[in-house]
């Protein structure tokens, strides 16, 4: 599908989320993310962080305003267009998101297989390379319940960065993670930004992102009155 390549990559324009559907405060949310930017959003409530990421991905009904991704308003799109756009979003979420009836490698590849036309062999080859990058011995083929928490977190990173995403919605994977995950995660995020991806990094602890401080474009706090800009200097 043809999409605009200039202007904001993601734009929340006075978007008022439905409280009944999301639990987010029903106030206007406004934010713009340009290609290559990294925005940190402090969200102490994990469920709110997940719903905010849902709103960015067009999954939360709005009472007013609009959310646009790559210049397109989620609310005006048909299913085929929505699927194509969601194939360009990489996501790490705290919500349980691994189907137990699938082996982990298929769970990793599912988003790309459902939302894009990439052949399975190509997706598996890229996922295997990313698995090694994030510290796995190879592409995990066991069921998710048979993996350790740390290996499942590494697999979630593989899934998020698979397929050259244009937008990354990352509910902080570094909190309580293995120490050796930090450099691969920050390296993958920087590489994605260099290729034009925009990043929303949702954190509960501000100490988490200090090692990447120079790379952060702006910081916000998810509060009861919506998004509040925070000075980083």
mmCIF file with all atom_site columns, C-alpha atoms in Angstrom:
data_model
loop_
_atom_site.group_PDB
_atom_site.id
_atom_site.type_symbol
_atom_site.label_atom_id
_atom_site.label_alt_id
_atom_site.label_comp_id
_atom_site.label_asym_id
_atom_site.label_entity_id
_atom_site.label_seq_id
_atom_site.pdbx_PDB_ins_code
_atom_site.Cartn_x
_atom_site.Cartn_y
_atom_site.Cartn_z
_atom_site.occupancy
_atom_site.B_iso_or_equiv
_atom_site.pdbx_formal_charge
_atom_site.auth_seq_id
_atom_site.auth_comp_id
_atom_site.auth_asym_id
_atom_site.auth_atom_id
_atom_site.pdbx_PDB_model_num
ATOM 1   C CA . UNK A 1 1   ? 0.000   0.000   0.000  1.00 0.00 ? 1   UNK A CA 1
ATOM 2   C CA . UNK A 1 2   ? 1.192   3.544   -0.695 1.00 0.00 ? 2   UNK A CA 1
ATOM 3   C CA . UNK A 1 3   ? 1.860   5.561   2.424  1.00 0.00 ? 3   UNK A CA 1
ATOM 4   C CA . UNK A 1 4   ? 3.289   8.976   3.096  1.00 0.00 ? 4   UNK A CA 1
ATOM 5   C CA . UNK A 1 5   ? 7.036   8.945   3.758  1.00 0.00 ? 5   UNK A CA 1
ATOM 6   C CA . UNK A 1 6   ? 7.394   12.538  4.962  1.00 0.00 ? 6   UNK A CA 1
ATOM 7   C CA . UNK A 1 7   ? 5.960   14.167  8.073  1.00 0.00 ? 7   UNK A CA 1
ATOM 8   C CA . UNK A 1 8   ? 5.235   12.408  11.378 1.00 0.00 ? 8   UNK A CA 1
ATOM 9   C CA . UNK A 1 9   ? 5.550   8.649   11.456 1.00 0.00 ? 9   UNK A CA 1
ATOM 10  C CA . UNK A 1 10  ? 3.039   8.472   14.293 1.00 0.00 ? 10  UNK A CA 1
ATOM 11  C CA . UNK A 1 11  ? 0.714   11.292  15.301 1.00 0.00 ? 11  UNK A CA 1
ATOM 12  C CA . UNK A 1 12  ? -1.699  11.433  18.198 1.00 0.00 ? 12  UNK A CA 1
ATOM 13  C CA . UNK A 1 13  ? -3.852  14.478  17.466 1.00 0.00 ? 13  UNK A CA 1
ATOM 14  C CA . UNK A 1 14  ? -5.956  15.275  20.533 1.00 0.00 ? 14  UNK A CA 1
ATOM 15  C CA . UNK A 1 15  ? -6.883  11.591  20.648 1.00 0.00 ? 15  UNK A CA 1
ATOM 16  C CA . UNK A 1 16  ? -9.364  10.867  23.453 1.00 0.00 ? 16  UNK A CA 1
ATOM 17  C CA . UNK A 1 17  ? -9.392  7.128   24.210 1.00 0.00 ? 17  UNK A CA 1
ATOM 18  C CA . UNK A 1 18  ? -12.550 5.374   25.273 1.00 0.00 ? 18  UNK A CA 1
ATOM 19  C CA . UNK A 1 19  ? -12.186 4.856   29.025 1.00 0.00 ? 19  UNK A CA 1
ATOM 20  C CA . UNK A 1 20  ? -14.563 1.872   28.989 1.00 0.00 ? 20  UNK A CA 1
ATOM 21  C CA . UNK A 1 21  ? -12.447 0.127   26.340 1.00 0.00 ? 21  UNK A CA 1
ATOM 22  C CA . UNK A 1 22  ? -8.988  1.018   27.634 1.00 0.00 ? 22  UNK A CA 1
ATOM 23  C CA . UNK A 1 23  ? -8.957  2.329   31.195 1.00 0.00 ? 23  UNK A CA 1
ATOM 24  C CA . UNK A 1 24  ? -6.857  5.250   29.948 1.00 0.00 ? 24  UNK A CA 1
ATOM 25  C CA . UNK A 1 25  ? -7.865  8.725   31.133 1.00 0.00 ? 25  UNK A CA 1
ATOM 26  C CA . UNK A 1 26  ? -10.456 10.125  28.665 1.00 0.00 ? 26  UNK A CA 1
ATOM 27  C CA . UNK A 1 27  ? -8.450  13.264  27.947 1.00 0.00 ? 27  UNK A CA 1
ATOM 28  C CA . UNK A 1 28  ? -6.763  14.469  24.734 1.00 0.00 ? 28  UNK A CA 1
ATOM 29  C CA . UNK A 1 29  ? -3.430  12.783  23.960 1.00 0.00 ? 29  UNK A CA 1
ATOM 30  C CA . UNK A 1 30  ? -1.128  14.629  21.570 1.00 0.00 ? 30  UNK A CA 1
ATOM 31  C CA . UNK A 1 31  ? 2.296   13.476  20.404 1.00 0.00 ? 31  UNK A CA 1
ATOM 32  C CA . UNK A 1 32  ? 4.300   13.352  17.189 1.00 0.00 ? 32  UNK A CA 1
ATOM 33  C CA . UNK A 1 33  ? 7.110   10.938  16.376 1.00 0.00 ? 33  UNK A CA 1
ATOM 34  C CA . UNK A 1 34  ? 9.309   11.467  13.339 1.00 0.00 ? 34  UNK A CA 1
ATOM 35  C CA . UNK A 1 35  ? 11.288  8.699   11.602 1.00 0.00 ? 35  UNK A CA 1
ATOM 36  C CA . UNK A 1 36  ? 14.418  7.868   13.567 1.00 0.00 ? 36  UNK A CA 1
ATOM 37  C CA . UNK A 1 37  ? 13.231  9.358   16.850 1.00 0.00 ? 37  UNK A CA 1
ATOM 38  C CA . UNK A 1 38  ? 13.220  7.570   20.203 1.00 0.00 ? 38  UNK A CA 1
ATOM 39  C CA . UNK A 1 39  ? 10.590  8.722   22.690 1.00 0.00 ? 39  UNK A CA 1
ATOM 40  C CA . UNK A 1 40  ? 10.635  7.464   26.270 1.00 0.00 ? 40  UNK A CA 1
ATOM 41  C CA . UNK A 1 41  ? 7.260   7.297   28.014 1.00 0.00 ? 41  UNK A CA 1
ATOM 42  C CA . UNK A 1 42  ? 7.301   6.744   31.771 1.00 0.00 ? 42  UNK A CA 1
ATOM 43  C CA . UNK A 1 43  ? 4.291   4.661   32.769 1.00 0.00 ? 43  UNK A CA 1
ATOM 44  C CA . UNK A 1 44  ? 4.292   3.277   36.307 1.00 0.00 ? 44  UNK A CA 1
ATOM 45  C CA . UNK A 1 45  ? 1.104   1.296   35.673 1.00 0.00 ? 45  UNK A CA 1
ATOM 46  C CA . UNK A 1 46  ? 1.943   -1.631  33.374 1.00 0.00 ? 46  UNK A CA 1
ATOM 47  C CA . UNK A 1 47  ? -1.647  -2.102  32.195 1.00 0.00 ? 47  UNK A CA 1
ATOM 48  C CA . UNK A 1 48  ? -1.871  1.559   31.177 1.00 0.00 ? 48  UNK A CA 1
ATOM 49  C CA . UNK A 1 49  ? 1.400   1.241   29.286 1.00 0.00 ? 49  UNK A CA 1
ATOM 50  C CA . UNK A 1 50  ? -0.044  -1.696  27.346 1.00 0.00 ? 50  UNK A CA 1
ATOM 51  C CA . UNK A 1 51  ? -3.239  0.171   26.530 1.00 0.00 ? 51  UNK A CA 1
ATOM 52  C CA . UNK A 1 52  ? -1.293  3.257   25.444 1.00 0.00 ? 52  UNK A CA 1
ATOM 53  C CA . UNK A 1 53  ? 0.687   1.067   23.031 1.00 0.00 ? 53  UNK A CA 1
ATOM 54  C CA . UNK A 1 54  ? -2.640  -0.385  21.863 1.00 0.00 ? 54  UNK A CA 1
ATOM 55  C CA . UNK A 1 55  ? -3.901  3.126   21.156 1.00 0.00 ? 55  UNK A CA 1
ATOM 56  C CA . UNK A 1 56  ? -0.813  3.897   19.065 1.00 0.00 ? 56  UNK A CA 1
ATOM 57  C CA . UNK A 1 57  ? -1.465  0.706   17.092 1.00 0.00 ? 57  UNK A CA 1
ATOM 58  C CA . UNK A 1 58  ? -5.077  1.636   16.389 1.00 0.00 ? 58  UNK A CA 1
ATOM 59  C CA . UNK A 1 59  ? -6.537  -0.931  18.790 1.00 0.00 ? 59  UNK A CA 1
ATOM 60  C CA . UNK A 1 60  ? -8.363  1.461   21.130 1.00 0.00 ? 60  UNK A CA 1
ATOM 61  C CA . UNK A 1 61  ? -11.616 3.188   20.053 1.00 0.00 ? 61  UNK A CA 1
ATOM 62  C CA . UNK A 1 62  ? -11.498 6.973   20.329 1.00 0.00 ? 62  UNK A CA 1
ATOM 63  C CA . UNK A 1 63  ? -14.192 9.296   21.587 1.00 0.00 ? 63  UNK A CA 1
ATOM 64  C CA . UNK A 1 64  ? -12.544 12.194  19.759 1.00 0.00 ? 64  UNK A CA 1
ATOM 65  C CA . UNK A 1 65  ? -9.420  13.143  17.844 1.00 0.00 ? 65  UNK A CA 1
ATOM 66  C CA . UNK A 1 66  ? -7.291  10.838  15.727 1.00 0.00 ? 66  UNK A CA 1
ATOM 67  C CA . UNK A 1 67  ? -4.278  8.527   15.725 1.00 0.00 ? 67  UNK A CA 1
ATOM 68  C CA . UNK A 1 68  ? -2.372  8.389   12.451 1.00 0.00 ? 68  UNK A CA 1
ATOM 69  C CA . UNK A 1 69  ? 0.398   6.006   11.479 1.00 0.00 ? 69  UNK A CA 1
ATOM 70  C CA . UNK A 1 70  ? 2.440   6.749   8.352  1.00 0.00 ? 70  UNK A CA 1
ATOM 71  C CA . UNK A 1 71  ? -0.045  9.473   7.509  1.00 0.00 ? 71  UNK A CA 1
ATOM 72  C CA . UNK A 1 72  ? -3.113  7.230   7.679  1.00 0.00 ? 72  UNK A CA 1
ATOM 73  C CA . UNK A 1 73  ? -5.892  7.497   10.259 1.00 0.00 ? 73  UNK A CA 1
ATOM 74  C CA . UNK A 1 74  ? -6.477  4.101   11.862 1.00 0.00 ? 74  UNK A CA 1
ATOM 75  C CA . UNK A 1 75  ? -10.207 4.826   12.206 1.00 0.00 ? 75  UNK A CA 1
ATOM 76  C CA . UNK A 1 76  ? -10.725 5.292   8.459  1.00 0.00 ? 76  UNK A CA 1
ATOM 77  C CA . UNK A 1 77  ? -8.942  2.167   7.235  1.00 0.00 ? 77  UNK A CA 1
ATOM 78  C CA . UNK A 1 78  ? -10.353 -1.147  6.084  1.00 0.00 ? 78  UNK A CA 1
ATOM 79  C CA . UNK A 1 79  ? -9.132  -4.502  7.380  1.00 0.00 ? 79  UNK A CA 1
ATOM 80  C CA . UNK A 1 80  ? -6.672  -5.106  4.529  1.00 0.00 ? 80  UNK A CA 1
ATOM 81  C CA . UNK A 1 81  ? -5.042  -1.707  5.047  1.00 0.00 ? 81  UNK A CA 1
ATOM 82  C CA . UNK A 1 82  ? -4.944  -2.176  8.822  1.00 0.00 ? 82  UNK A CA 1
ATOM 83  C CA . UNK A 1 83  ? -3.254  -5.560  8.447  1.00 0.00 ? 83  UNK A CA 1
ATOM 84  C CA . UNK A 1 84  ? -0.666  -4.106  6.079  1.00 0.00 ? 84  UNK A CA 1
ATOM 85  C CA . UNK A 1 85  ? 0.150   -1.277  8.501  1.00 0.00 ? 85  UNK A CA 1
ATOM 86  C CA . UNK A 1 86  ? 0.350   -3.563  11.526 1.00 0.00 ? 86  UNK A CA 1
ATOM 87  C CA . UNK A 1 87  ? 2.917   -5.608  9.638  1.00 0.00 ? 87  UNK A CA 1
ATOM 88  C CA . UNK A 1 88  ? 5.165   -2.553  10.014 1.00 0.00 ? 88  UNK A CA 1
ATOM 89  C CA . UNK A 1 89  ? 4.916   -2.378  13.806 1.00 0.00 ? 89  UNK A CA 1
ATOM 90  C CA . UNK A 1 90  ? 7.257   -4.263  16.110 1.00 0.00 ? 90  UNK A CA 1
ATOM 91  C CA . UNK A 1 91  ? 6.083   -4.722  19.650 1.00 0.00 ? 91  UNK A CA 1
ATOM 92  C CA . UNK A 1 92  ? 7.197   -6.025  23.021 1.00 0.00 ? 92  UNK A CA 1
ATOM 93  C CA . UNK A 1 93  ? 4.271   -6.262  25.408 1.00 0.00 ? 93  UNK A CA 1
ATOM 94  C CA . UNK A 1 94  ? 3.769   -7.346  29.016 1.00 0.00 ? 94  UNK A CA 1
ATOM 95  C CA . UNK A 1 95  ? 0.413   -8.802  28.022 1.00 0.00 ? 95  UNK A CA 1
ATOM 96  C CA . UNK A 1 96  ? 0.569   -12.599 27.604 1.00 0.00 ? 96  UNK A CA 1
ATOM 97  C CA . UNK A 1 97  ? 1.104   -12.940 23.873 1.00 0.00 ? 97  UNK A CA 1
ATOM 98  C CA . UNK A 1 98  ? 2.501   -16.390 23.115 1.00 0.00 ? 98  UNK A CA 1
ATOM 99  C CA . UNK A 1 99  ? -0.034  -18.878 21.738 1.00 0.00 ? 99  UNK A CA 1
ATOM 100 C CA . UNK A 1 100 ? 0.730   -22.147 23.528 1.00 0.00 ? 100 UNK A CA 1
ATOM 101 C CA . UNK A 1 101 ? -0.579  -24.234 20.633 1.00 0.00 ? 101 UNK A CA 1
ATOM 102 C CA . UNK A 1 102 ? 2.305   -22.994 18.474 1.00 0.00 ? 102 UNK A CA 1
ATOM 103 C CA . UNK A 1 103 ? 6.014   -23.626 18.800 1.00 0.00 ? 103 UNK A CA 1
ATOM 104 C CA . UNK A 1 104 ? 7.910   -20.479 19.756 1.00 0.00 ? 104 UNK A CA 1
ATOM 105 C CA . UNK A 1 105 ? 9.487   -20.054 16.312 1.00 0.00 ? 105 UNK A CA 1
ATOM 106 C CA . UNK A 1 106 ? 6.044   -19.933 14.721 1.00 0.00 ? 106 UNK A CA 1
ATOM 107 C CA . UNK A 1 107 ? 4.872   -17.502 17.402 1.00 0.00 ? 107 UNK A CA 1
ATOM 108 C CA . UNK A 1 108 ? 7.805   -15.287 16.470 1.00 0.00 ? 108 UNK A CA 1
ATOM 109 C CA . UNK A 1 109 ? 7.010   -15.477 12.753 1.00 0.00 ? 109 UNK A CA 1
ATOM 110 C CA . UNK A 1 110 ? 3.217   -15.235 13.049 1.00 0.00 ? 110 UNK A CA 1
ATOM 111 C CA . UNK A 1 111 ? 2.961   -11.442 12.810 1.00 0.00 ? 111 UNK A CA 1
ATOM 112 C CA . UNK A 1 112 ? 5.063   -11.329 9.634  1.00 0.00 ? 112 UNK A CA 1
ATOM 113 C CA . UNK A 1 113 ? 3.232   -14.265 8.087  1.00 0.00 ? 113 UNK A CA 1
ATOM 114 C CA . UNK A 1 114 ? -0.197  -12.803 8.849  1.00 0.00 ? 114 UNK A CA 1
ATOM 115 C CA . UNK A 1 115 ? 0.402   -9.154  8.004  1.00 0.00 ? 115 UNK A CA 1
ATOM 116 C CA . UNK A 1 116 ? 2.925   -9.378  5.145  1.00 0.00 ? 116 UNK A CA 1
ATOM 117 C CA . UNK A 1 117 ? 3.557   -11.427 1.990  1.00 0.00 ? 117 UNK A CA 1
ATOM 118 C CA . UNK A 1 118 ? 7.063   -12.525 3.002  1.00 0.00 ? 118 UNK A CA 1
ATOM 119 C CA . UNK A 1 119 ? 7.811   -16.228 2.384  1.00 0.00 ? 119 UNK A CA 1
ATOM 120 C CA . UNK A 1 120 ? 8.291   -18.434 5.436  1.00 0.00 ? 120 UNK A CA 1
ATOM 121 C CA . UNK A 1 121 ? 11.895  -19.333 4.572  1.00 0.00 ? 121 UNK A CA 1
ATOM 122 C CA . UNK A 1 122 ? 12.880  -15.652 4.467  1.00 0.00 ? 122 UNK A CA 1
ATOM 123 C CA . UNK A 1 123 ? 11.183  -14.893 7.769  1.00 0.00 ? 123 UNK A CA 1
ATOM 124 C CA . UNK A 1 124 ? 12.795  -17.913 9.473  1.00 0.00 ? 124 UNK A CA 1
ATOM 125 C CA . UNK A 1 125 ? 16.260  -16.997 8.184  1.00 0.00 ? 125 UNK A CA 1
ATOM 126 C CA . UNK A 1 126 ? 15.978  -13.453 9.560  1.00 0.00 ? 126 UNK A CA 1
ATOM 127 C CA . UNK A 1 127 ? 14.536  -14.697 12.849 1.00 0.00 ? 127 UNK A CA 1
ATOM 128 C CA . UNK A 1 128 ? 17.454  -17.115 13.212 1.00 0.00 ? 128 UNK A CA 1
ATOM 129 C CA . UNK A 1 129 ? 19.975  -14.301 12.782 1.00 0.00 ? 129 UNK A CA 1
ATOM 130 C CA . UNK A 1 130 ? 18.148  -12.143 15.317 1.00 0.00 ? 130 UNK A CA 1
ATOM 131 C CA . UNK A 1 131 ? 17.940  -15.044 17.767 1.00 0.00 ? 131 UNK A CA 1
ATOM 132 C CA . UNK A 1 132 ? 21.729  -15.310 17.803 1.00 0.00 ? 132 UNK A CA 1
ATOM 133 C CA . UNK A 1 133 ? 22.018  -11.518 18.132 1.00 0.00 ? 133 UNK A CA 1
ATOM 134 C CA . UNK A 1 134 ? 19.848  -11.539 21.248 1.00 0.00 ? 134 UNK A CA 1
ATOM 135 C CA . UNK A 1 135 ? 21.792  -14.385 22.851 1.00 0.00 ? 135 UNK A CA 1
ATOM 136 C CA . UNK A 1 136 ? 19.747  -17.455 21.985 1.00 0.00 ? 136 UNK A CA 1
ATOM 137 C CA . UNK A 1 137 ? 21.582  -20.556 20.712 1.00 0.00 ? 137 UNK A CA 1
ATOM 138 C CA . UNK A 1 138 ? 19.309  -20.551 17.682 1.00 0.00 ? 138 UNK A CA 1
ATOM 139 C CA . UNK A 1 139 ? 15.688  -20.025 16.724 1.00 0.00 ? 139 UNK A CA 1
ATOM 140 C CA . UNK A 1 140 ? 13.702  -21.558 19.619 1.00 0.00 ? 140 UNK A CA 1
ATOM 141 C CA . UNK A 1 141 ? 11.375  -24.337 18.484 1.00 0.00 ? 141 UNK A CA 1
ATOM 142 C CA . UNK A 1 142 ? 10.051  -25.494 21.867 1.00 0.00 ? 142 UNK A CA 1
ATOM 143 C CA . UNK A 1 143 ? 6.665   -24.358 23.093 1.00 0.00 ? 143 UNK A CA 1
ATOM 144 C CA . UNK A 1 144 ? 6.753   -21.053 25.017 1.00 0.00 ? 144 UNK A CA 1
ATOM 145 C CA . UNK A 1 145 ? 5.940   -22.735 28.349 1.00 0.00 ? 145 UNK A CA 1
ATOM 146 C CA . UNK A 1 146 ? 9.117   -24.812 28.032 1.00 0.00 ? 146 UNK A CA 1
ATOM 147 C CA . UNK A 1 147 ? 11.405  -21.771 27.751 1.00 0.00 ? 147 UNK A CA 1
ATOM 148 C CA . UNK A 1 148 ? 12.904  -19.912 30.692 1.00 0.00 ? 148 UNK A CA 1
ATOM 149 C CA . UNK A 1 149 ? 11.641  -16.387 31.362 1.00 0.00 ? 149 UNK A CA 1
ATOM 150 C CA . UNK A 1 150 ? 14.901  -14.905 30.082 1.00 0.00 ? 150 UNK A CA 1
ATOM 151 C CA . UNK A 1 151 ? 14.840  -16.918 26.853 1.00 0.00 ? 151 UNK A CA 1
ATOM 152 C CA . UNK A 1 152 ? 11.186  -16.003 26.293 1.00 0.00 ? 152 UNK A CA 1
ATOM 153 C CA . UNK A 1 153 ? 12.140  -12.348 26.730 1.00 0.00 ? 153 UNK A CA 1
ATOM 154 C CA . UNK A 1 154 ? 14.904  -12.748 24.153 1.00 0.00 ? 154 UNK A CA 1
ATOM 155 C CA . UNK A 1 155 ? 12.372  -14.366 21.819 1.00 0.00 ? 155 UNK A CA 1
ATOM 156 C CA . UNK A 1 156 ? 10.066  -11.373 22.324 1.00 0.00 ? 156 UNK A CA 1
ATOM 157 C CA . UNK A 1 157 ? 12.902  -9.088  21.214 1.00 0.00 ? 157 UNK A CA 1
ATOM 158 C CA . UNK A 1 158 ? 13.413  -11.218 18.102 1.00 0.00 ? 158 UNK A CA 1
ATOM 159 C CA . UNK A 1 159 ? 9.711   -10.960 17.274 1.00 0.00 ? 159 UNK A CA 1
ATOM 160 C CA . UNK A 1 160 ? 9.640   -7.183  17.780 1.00 0.00 ? 160 UNK A CA 1
ATOM 161 C CA . UNK A 1 161 ? 12.622  -6.386  15.568 1.00 0.00 ? 161 UNK A CA 1
ATOM 162 C CA . UNK A 1 162 ? 11.743  -8.874  12.848 1.00 0.00 ? 162 UNK A CA 1
ATOM 163 C CA . UNK A 1 163 ? 10.830  -7.483  9.433  1.00 0.00 ? 163 UNK A CA 1
ATOM 164 C CA . UNK A 1 164 ? 12.386  -4.011  9.535  1.00 0.00 ? 164 UNK A CA 1
ATOM 165 C CA . UNK A 1 165 ? 9.534   -2.351  11.493 1.00 0.00 ? 165 UNK A CA 1
ATOM 166 C CA . UNK A 1 166 ? 8.713   1.303   10.913 1.00 0.00 ? 166 UNK A CA 1
ATOM 167 C CA . UNK A 1 167 ? 7.400   1.740   14.467 1.00 0.00 ? 167 UNK A CA 1
ATOM 168 C CA . UNK A 1 168 ? 8.595   -0.019  17.615 1.00 0.00 ? 168 UNK A CA 1
ATOM 169 C CA . UNK A 1 169 ? 6.300   -0.110  20.661 1.00 0.00 ? 169 UNK A CA 1
ATOM 170 C CA . UNK A 1 170 ? 8.520   -1.461  23.415 1.00 0.00 ? 170 UNK A CA 1
ATOM 171 C CA . UNK A 1 171 ? 7.210   -2.122  26.919 1.00 0.00 ? 171 UNK A CA 1
ATOM 172 C CA . UNK A 1 172 ? 10.564  -2.139  28.626 1.00 0.00 ? 172 UNK A CA 1
ATOM 173 C CA . UNK A 1 173 ? 12.326  -5.499  28.179 1.00 0.00 ? 173 UNK A CA 1
ATOM 174 C CA . UNK A 1 174 ? 15.349  -4.442  30.258 1.00 0.00 ? 174 UNK A CA 1
ATOM 175 C CA . UNK A 1 175 ? 13.567  -4.308  33.606 1.00 0.00 ? 175 UNK A CA 1
ATOM 176 C CA . UNK A 1 176 ? 14.695  -7.394  35.558 1.00 0.00 ? 176 UNK A CA 1
ATOM 177 C CA . UNK A 1 177 ? 16.307  -8.791  32.406 1.00 0.00 ? 177 UNK A CA 1
ATOM 178 C CA . UNK A 1 178 ? 19.655  -10.574 32.045 1.00 0.00 ? 178 UNK A CA 1
ATOM 179 C CA . UNK A 1 179 ? 22.500  -8.040  32.053 1.00 0.00 ? 179 UNK A CA 1
ATOM 180 C CA . UNK A 1 180 ? 23.773  -9.283  28.719 1.00 0.00 ? 180 UNK A CA 1
ATOM 181 C CA . UNK A 1 181 ? 20.512  -8.341  26.987 1.00 0.00 ? 181 UNK A CA 1
ATOM 182 C CA . UNK A 1 182 ? 21.092  -4.584  27.304 1.00 0.00 ? 182 UNK A CA 1
ATOM 183 C CA . UNK A 1 183 ? 23.734  -4.121  24.579 1.00 0.00 ? 183 UNK A CA 1
ATOM 184 C CA . UNK A 1 184 ? 21.938  -6.260  21.947 1.00 0.00 ? 184 UNK A CA 1
ATOM 185 C CA . UNK A 1 185 ? 18.652  -4.469  22.692 1.00 0.00 ? 185 UNK A CA 1
ATOM 186 C CA . UNK A 1 186 ? 20.137  -0.977  22.477 1.00 0.00 ? 186 UNK A CA 1
ATOM 187 C CA . UNK A 1 187 ? 22.119  -1.958  19.384 1.00 0.00 ? 187 UNK A CA 1
ATOM 188 C CA . UNK A 1 188 ? 19.044  -3.336  17.618 1.00 0.00 ? 188 UNK A CA 1
ATOM 189 C CA . UNK A 1 189 ? 17.051  -0.229  18.530 1.00 0.00 ? 189 UNK A CA 1
ATOM 190 C CA . UNK A 1 190 ? 19.772  2.071   17.193 1.00 0.00 ? 190 UNK A CA 1
ATOM 191 C CA . UNK A 1 191 ? 20.027  0.064   13.976 1.00 0.00 ? 191 UNK A CA 1
ATOM 192 C CA . UNK A 1 192 ? 16.252  0.218   13.485 1.00 0.00 ? 192 UNK A CA 1
ATOM 193 C CA . UNK A 1 193 ? 16.303  3.990   14.034 1.00 0.00 ? 193 UNK A CA 1
ATOM 194 C CA . UNK A 1 194 ? 19.132  4.380   11.533 1.00 0.00 ? 194 UNK A CA 1
ATOM 195 C CA . UNK A 1 195 ? 16.836  2.674   9.004  1.00 0.00 ? 195 UNK A CA 1
ATOM 196 C CA . UNK A 1 196 ? 14.031  5.157   9.741  1.00 0.00 ? 196 UNK A CA 1
ATOM 197 C CA . UNK A 1 197 ? 12.030  3.460   12.479 1.00 0.00 ? 197 UNK A CA 1
ATOM 198 C CA . UNK A 1 198 ? 10.422  5.478   15.240 1.00 0.00 ? 198 UNK A CA 1
ATOM 199 C CA . UNK A 1 199 ? 10.530  4.127   18.792 1.00 0.00 ? 199 UNK A CA 1
ATOM 200 C CA . UNK A 1 200 ? 8.239   4.472   21.791 1.00 0.00 ? 200 UNK A CA 1
ATOM 201 C CA . UNK A 1 201 ? 10.048  2.984   24.776 1.00 0.00 ? 201 UNK A CA 1
ATOM 202 C CA . UNK A 1 202 ? 7.670   2.571   27.723 1.00 0.00 ? 202 UNK A CA 1
ATOM 203 C CA . UNK A 1 203 ? 9.473   2.358   31.067 1.00 0.00 ? 203 UNK A CA 1
ATOM 204 C CA . UNK A 1 204 ? 8.499   2.095   34.727 1.00 0.00 ? 204 UNK A CA 1
ATOM 205 C CA . UNK A 1 205 ? 11.951  2.980   36.062 1.00 0.00 ? 205 UNK A CA 1
ATOM 206 C CA . UNK A 1 206 ? 13.801  6.006   34.690 1.00 0.00 ? 206 UNK A CA 1
ATOM 207 C CA . UNK A 1 207 ? 17.162  4.478   35.608 1.00 0.00 ? 207 UNK A CA 1
ATOM 208 C CA . UNK A 1 208 ? 16.626  1.894   32.856 1.00 0.00 ? 208 UNK A CA 1
ATOM 209 C CA . UNK A 1 209 ? 17.198  4.249   29.934 1.00 0.00 ? 209 UNK A CA 1
ATOM 210 C CA . UNK A 1 210 ? 20.073  6.314   31.326 1.00 0.00 ? 210 UNK A CA 1
ATOM 211 C CA . UNK A 1 211 ? 22.679  4.321   29.374 1.00 0.00 ? 211 UNK A CA 1
ATOM 212 C CA . UNK A 1 212 ? 20.879  5.463   26.213 1.00 0.00 ? 212 UNK A CA 1
ATOM 213 C CA . UNK A 1 213 ? 20.271  9.009   27.415 1.00 0.00 ? 213 UNK A CA 1
ATOM 214 C CA . UNK A 1 214 ? 22.083  10.692  24.523 1.00 0.00 ? 214 UNK A CA 1
ATOM 215 C CA . UNK A 1 215 ? 19.928  8.802   22.049 1.00 0.00 ? 215 UNK A CA 1
ATOM 216 C CA . UNK A 1 216 ? 16.562  9.775   23.541 1.00 0.00 ? 216 UNK A CA 1
ATOM 217 C CA . UNK A 1 217 ? 14.716  12.432  21.554 1.00 0.00 ? 217 UNK A CA 1
ATOM 218 C CA . UNK A 1 218 ? 12.108  13.341  24.162 1.00 0.00 ? 218 UNK A CA 1
ATOM 219 C CA . UNK A 1 219 ? 10.529  12.048  27.329 1.00 0.00 ? 219 UNK A CA 1
ATOM 220 C CA . UNK A 1 220 ? 6.925   11.965  28.465 1.00 0.00 ? 220 UNK A CA 1
ATOM 221 C CA . UNK A 1 221 ? 5.011   10.761  31.492 1.00 0.00 ? 221 UNK A CA 1
ATOM 222 C CA . UNK A 1 222 ? 1.709   8.903   31.243 1.00 0.00 ? 222 UNK A CA 1
ATOM 223 C CA . UNK A 1 223 ? -0.337  10.544  33.993 1.00 0.00 ? 223 UNK A CA 1
ATOM 224 C CA . UNK A 1 224 ? -3.972  10.880  35.064 1.00 0.00 ? 224 UNK A CA 1
ATOM 225 C CA . UNK A 1 225 ? -4.261  14.006  32.922 1.00 0.00 ? 225 UNK A CA 1
ATOM 226 C CA . UNK A 1 226 ? -2.753  12.398  29.825 1.00 0.00 ? 226 UNK A CA 1
ATOM 227 C CA . UNK A 1 227 ? 0.731   12.771  28.403 1.00 0.00 ? 227 UNK A CA 1
ATOM 228 C CA . UNK A 1 228 ? 2.992   15.241  30.181 1.00 0.00 ? 228 UNK A CA 1
ATOM 229 C CA . UNK A 1 229 ? 6.265   16.358  28.599 1.00 0.00 ? 229 UNK A CA 1
ATOM 230 C CA . UNK A 1 230 ? 9.308   15.901  30.841 1.00 0.00 ? 230 UNK A CA 1
ATOM 231 C CA . UNK A 1 231 ? 12.570  17.818  30.491 1.00 0.00 ? 231 UNK A CA 1
ATOM 232 C CA . UNK A 1 232 ? 15.546  15.522  29.935 1.00 0.00 ? 232 UNK A CA 1
ATOM 233 C CA . UNK A 1 233 ? 18.294  18.136  30.359 1.00 0.00 ? 233 UNK A CA 1
#
